[in-house]
Each structure stands twice: as structure tokens, then as C-alpha cells.
Amino acid sequence: IPTEYTVLGAELSPSLYWVNLPSGTQSLVITTVDYDGPSPNFKLMTIDHWVIYNLNSSLNHLDKAITLTDLEKQGMNLGLNVNGGVGYVGPNPPMGMHKYYFRIYALSVPSLDLEKPSRADVMEKVKDHVIAYGELIGTYSI
């Protein structure tokens, strides 16, 4: 992951693109998670960097450095990140090379009725509605 997307850089959210959503997709969820906390050799926790839900299924990308305002104007909702806020939090691993899983879920429902949920809350709500998913894994170390 380039430094501009990390805590040591400008902490910009990356651009993401997807294609070939399956028939029946009514909405999307995107999460970014580090499963290597605090170290790839001593995994104790997951770290949620970005949780976005209620993305319109007609979308095929998110722009680089997209703002919270831009996301909300497009009708998207944000879940809680590792800091207890909403929005993108860039990588900042304390030790070792960490993997960051950017996942997209195609859902069979038009929206999720949640209010600033954790990633776990979102995943619980979608578990019976995921019709496809994809992932991109980035790595970063300090």
C-alpha cells in the first residue's frame, strides 16, 4: 500500500473499482480489515479501517480521497472504524508486514437499517443476504 494511504502519509482513502456484479445485486458493502493486530506473528485482534454500507448497486468504483460528505451525498452509510469514529483510517502497523483486506459484498437487499454499526454488526446483518464477494489484499509495514 503506498504511503499516501497510510497514517505516515496523507491518509487518503484509496480508489476502488469493481465489475461483474451478479444479477440480483441490490446494494453493496465494503470493508477494510487488518487481521494481523498487533503483529502477524502474534494475532490478537482485528482492526477495522473502513466500513461502508448501503452503496448503490449501480456504482462501479469509489474515488481516491473520497470524503465523508461525498459518501453521504451518494446515500452511503458508514460504520465504526478502529478509532470509534467513521470514515477511512489508514494503515499504521506497530510491527511487521500487515495484510489489509478490502472486501466488497453484493447483497440481495436494497439497504441495511443500521446506525453507526461496527463491522461485526454489519456482517451479522448481511449474513443471509450475500450473493457474491470479492477481495483485494494490500500489504504495508513501517
mmCIF file of C-alpha atoms in Angstrom:
data_model
loop_
_atom_site.group_PDB
_atom_site.id
_atom_site.type_symbol
_atom_site.label_atom_id
_atom_site.label_comp_id
_atom_site.label_asym_id
_atom_site.label_seq_id
_atom_site.Cartn_x
_atom_site.Cartn_y
_atom_site.Cartn_z
ATOM 1 C CA ILE A 1 0.000 0.000 0.000
ATOM 2 C CA PRO A 2 1.546 3.328 -0.984
ATOM 3 C CA THR A 3 2.423 5.659 1.901
ATOM 4 C CA GLU A 4 -0.119 8.318 0.815
ATOM 5 C CA TYR A 5 -2.908 5.972 2.011
ATOM 6 C CA THR A 6 -1.333 5.399 5.445
ATOM 7 C CA VAL A 7 -1.056 7.282 8.730
ATOM 8 C CA LEU A 8 2.503 8.253 7.764
ATOM 9 C CA GLY A 9 1.234 9.828 4.553
ATOM 10 C CA ALA A 10 -1.861 11.907 3.798
ATOM 11 C CA GLU A 11 -4.117 9.023 4.944
ATOM 12 C CA LEU A 12 -6.187 9.256 1.780
ATOM 13 C CA SER A 13 -8.753 6.581 1.090
ATOM 14 C CA PRO A 14 -7.770 4.570 -1.995
ATOM 15 C CA SER A 15 -9.761 4.363 -5.193
ATOM 16 C CA LEU A 16 -11.516 1.031 -5.571
ATOM 17 C CA TYR A 17 -13.065 -0.448 -8.723
ATOM 18 C CA TRP A 18 -15.251 -3.493 -9.315
ATOM 19 C CA VAL A 19 -17.020 -5.161 -12.225
ATOM 20 C CA ASN A 20 -19.355 -8.056 -12.973
ATOM 21 C CA LEU A 21 -21.789 -7.770 -10.094
ATOM 22 C CA PRO A 22 -24.157 -10.722 -10.175
ATOM 23 C CA SER A 23 -27.760 -10.431 -11.246
ATOM 24 C CA GLY A 24 -29.934 -9.634 -8.262
ATOM 25 C CA THR A 25 -27.419 -7.305 -6.580
ATOM 26 C CA GLN A 26 -29.410 -4.578 -4.842
ATOM 27 C CA SER A 27 -26.740 -2.958 -2.651
ATOM 28 C CA LEU A 28 -23.092 -3.248 -1.677
ATOM 29 C CA VAL A 29 -20.942 -3.264 1.456
ATOM 30 C CA ILE A 30 -17.210 -2.509 1.542
ATOM 31 C CA THR A 31 -14.924 -3.255 4.481
ATOM 32 C CA THR A 32 -11.205 -2.865 5.063
ATOM 33 C CA VAL A 33 -9.765 -5.037 7.812
ATOM 34 C CA ASP A 34 -6.325 -5.862 9.206
ATOM 35 C CA TYR A 35 -6.401 -9.324 10.808
ATOM 36 C CA ASP A 36 -2.748 -9.098 11.926
ATOM 37 C CA GLY A 37 -3.100 -6.965 15.072
ATOM 38 C CA PRO A 38 -0.751 -6.290 16.723
ATOM 39 C CA SER A 39 1.707 -8.464 14.769
ATOM 40 C CA PRO A 40 1.451 -11.070 12.001
ATOM 41 C CA ASN A 41 3.267 -13.440 14.374
ATOM 42 C CA PHE A 42 1.035 -12.628 17.353
ATOM 43 C CA LYS A 43 -2.517 -12.085 16.092
ATOM 44 C CA LEU A 44 -4.778 -10.963 18.935
ATOM 45 C CA MET A 45 -7.304 -8.706 17.236
ATOM 46 C CA THR A 46 -8.778 -7.455 14.015
ATOM 47 C CA ILE A 47 -8.566 -3.795 13.167
ATOM 48 C CA ASP A 48 -11.408 -2.219 11.198
ATOM 49 C CA HIS A 49 -10.120 0.522 8.904
ATOM 50 C CA TRP A 50 -13.225 1.249 6.823
ATOM 51 C CA VAL A 51 -16.857 0.144 6.867
ATOM 52 C CA ILE A 52 -19.232 1.408 4.172
ATOM 53 C CA TYR A 53 -22.714 0.050 3.608
ATOM 54 C CA ASN A 54 -25.808 0.864 1.543
ATOM 55 C CA LEU A 55 -23.771 1.529 -1.590
ATOM 56 C CA ASN A 56 -25.974 1.703 -4.653
ATOM 57 C CA SER A 57 -25.535 -1.354 -6.861
ATOM 58 C CA SER A 58 -25.193 0.895 -9.932
ATOM 59 C CA LEU A 59 -21.795 2.105 -8.688
ATOM 60 C CA ASN A 60 -18.607 0.561 -10.013
ATOM 61 C CA HIS A 61 -15.970 2.479 -8.051
ATOM 62 C CA LEU A 62 -15.065 4.764 -5.167
ATOM 63 C CA ASP A 63 -12.830 7.730 -5.916
ATOM 64 C CA LYS A 64 -9.460 8.256 -4.287
ATOM 65 C CA ALA A 65 -9.690 10.521 -1.217
ATOM 66 C CA ILE A 66 -13.487 10.363 -1.182
ATOM 67 C CA THR A 67 -14.814 12.437 1.707
ATOM 68 C CA LEU A 68 -17.430 11.525 4.279
ATOM 69 C CA THR A 69 -19.639 14.230 2.813
ATOM 70 C CA ASP A 70 -19.298 12.757 -0.688
ATOM 71 C CA LEU A 71 -20.165 9.272 0.582
ATOM 72 C CA GLU A 72 -23.205 10.538 2.474
ATOM 73 C CA LYS A 73 -24.393 12.631 -0.509
ATOM 74 C CA GLN A 74 -24.422 9.415 -2.533
ATOM 75 C CA GLY A 75 -26.603 7.746 0.104
ATOM 76 C CA MET A 76 -23.898 5.565 1.597
ATOM 77 C CA ASN A 77 -23.625 4.928 5.311
ATOM 78 C CA LEU A 78 -20.511 4.452 7.392
ATOM 79 C CA GLY A 79 -19.794 2.039 10.194
ATOM 80 C CA LEU A 80 -17.341 2.432 13.030
ATOM 81 C CA ASN A 81 -13.610 2.158 12.493
ATOM 82 C CA VAL A 82 -10.849 1.156 14.926
ATOM 83 C CA ASN A 83 -10.869 4.653 16.461
ATOM 84 C CA GLY A 84 -14.591 4.560 17.228
ATOM 85 C CA GLY A 85 -15.335 7.109 14.513
ATOM 86 C CA VAL A 86 -16.494 6.751 10.942
ATOM 87 C CA GLY A 87 -14.509 7.003 7.748
ATOM 88 C CA TYR A 88 -11.238 5.653 6.475
ATOM 89 C CA VAL A 89 -8.295 5.024 8.811
ATOM 90 C CA GLY A 90 -5.006 4.330 7.064
ATOM 91 C CA PRO A 91 -2.597 1.541 7.922
ATOM 92 C CA ASN A 92 -0.302 2.114 10.900
ATOM 93 C CA PRO A 93 1.057 -1.296 11.916
ATOM 94 C CA PRO A 94 3.150 -1.329 15.096
ATOM 95 C CA MET A 95 5.365 -4.171 13.826
ATOM 96 C CA GLY A 96 5.793 -6.489 10.896
ATOM 97 C CA MET A 97 4.186 -6.675 7.463
ATOM 98 C CA HIS A 98 0.394 -6.488 7.785
ATOM 99 C CA LYS A 99 -2.204 -7.535 5.229
ATOM 100 C CA TYR A 100 -5.207 -5.279 4.628
ATOM 101 C CA TYR A 101 -8.302 -6.962 3.207
ATOM 102 C CA PHE A 102 -10.502 -4.707 1.075
ATOM 103 C CA ARG A 103 -13.711 -6.697 0.603
ATOM 104 C CA ILE A 104 -16.868 -5.947 -1.325
ATOM 105 C CA TYR A 105 -20.125 -7.793 -0.713
ATOM 106 C CA ALA A 106 -23.009 -7.871 -3.204
ATOM 107 C CA LEU A 107 -26.307 -8.061 -1.316
ATOM 108 C CA SER A 108 -29.778 -9.234 -2.246
ATOM 109 C CA VAL A 109 -31.396 -6.438 -0.184
ATOM 110 C CA PRO A 110 -31.639 -2.745 -1.132
ATOM 111 C CA SER A 111 -30.362 -1.410 2.194
ATOM 112 C CA LEU A 112 -29.409 -2.202 5.765
ATOM 113 C CA ASP A 113 -31.194 -0.434 8.599
ATOM 114 C CA LEU A 114 -28.280 0.280 10.942
ATOM 115 C CA GLU A 115 -26.990 3.326 12.810
ATOM 116 C CA LYS A 116 -23.170 3.654 13.008
ATOM 117 C CA PRO A 117 -22.645 -0.074 13.406
ATOM 118 C CA SER A 118 -19.422 -1.940 13.980
ATOM 119 C CA ARG A 119 -18.157 -4.158 11.187
ATOM 120 C CA ALA A 120 -19.374 -7.143 13.228
ATOM 121 C CA ASP A 121 -22.882 -5.629 13.331
ATOM 122 C CA VAL A 122 -22.851 -5.146 9.545
ATOM 123 C CA MET A 123 -21.614 -8.682 8.935
ATOM 124 C CA GLU A 124 -24.289 -10.110 11.206
ATOM 125 C CA LYS A 125 -26.972 -8.181 9.320
ATOM 126 C CA VAL A 126 -25.742 -9.271 5.857
ATOM 127 C CA LYS A 127 -25.019 -12.935 6.558
ATOM 128 C CA ASP A 128 -28.210 -14.190 4.873
ATOM 129 C CA HIS A 129 -28.066 -11.662 2.003
ATOM 130 C CA VAL A 130 -24.577 -12.001 0.478
ATOM 131 C CA ILE A 131 -24.802 -13.274 -3.092
ATOM 132 C CA ALA A 132 -21.145 -12.637 -4.008
ATOM 133 C CA TYR A 133 -17.995 -11.058 -2.711
ATOM 134 C CA GLY A 134 -14.557 -10.086 -3.861
ATOM 135 C CA GLU A 135 -11.372 -9.015 -2.159
ATOM 136 C CA LEU A 136 -8.150 -7.172 -2.744
ATOM 137 C CA ILE A 137 -5.299 -7.632 -0.282
ATOM 138 C CA GLY A 138 -2.722 -4.896 0.225
ATOM 139 C CA THR A 139 0.341 -5.071 2.446
ATOM 140 C CA TYR A 140 2.163 -2.445 4.474
ATOM 141 C CA SER A 141 4.862 -2.207 7.123
ATOM 142 C CA ILE A 142 6.596 0.712 8.788
#
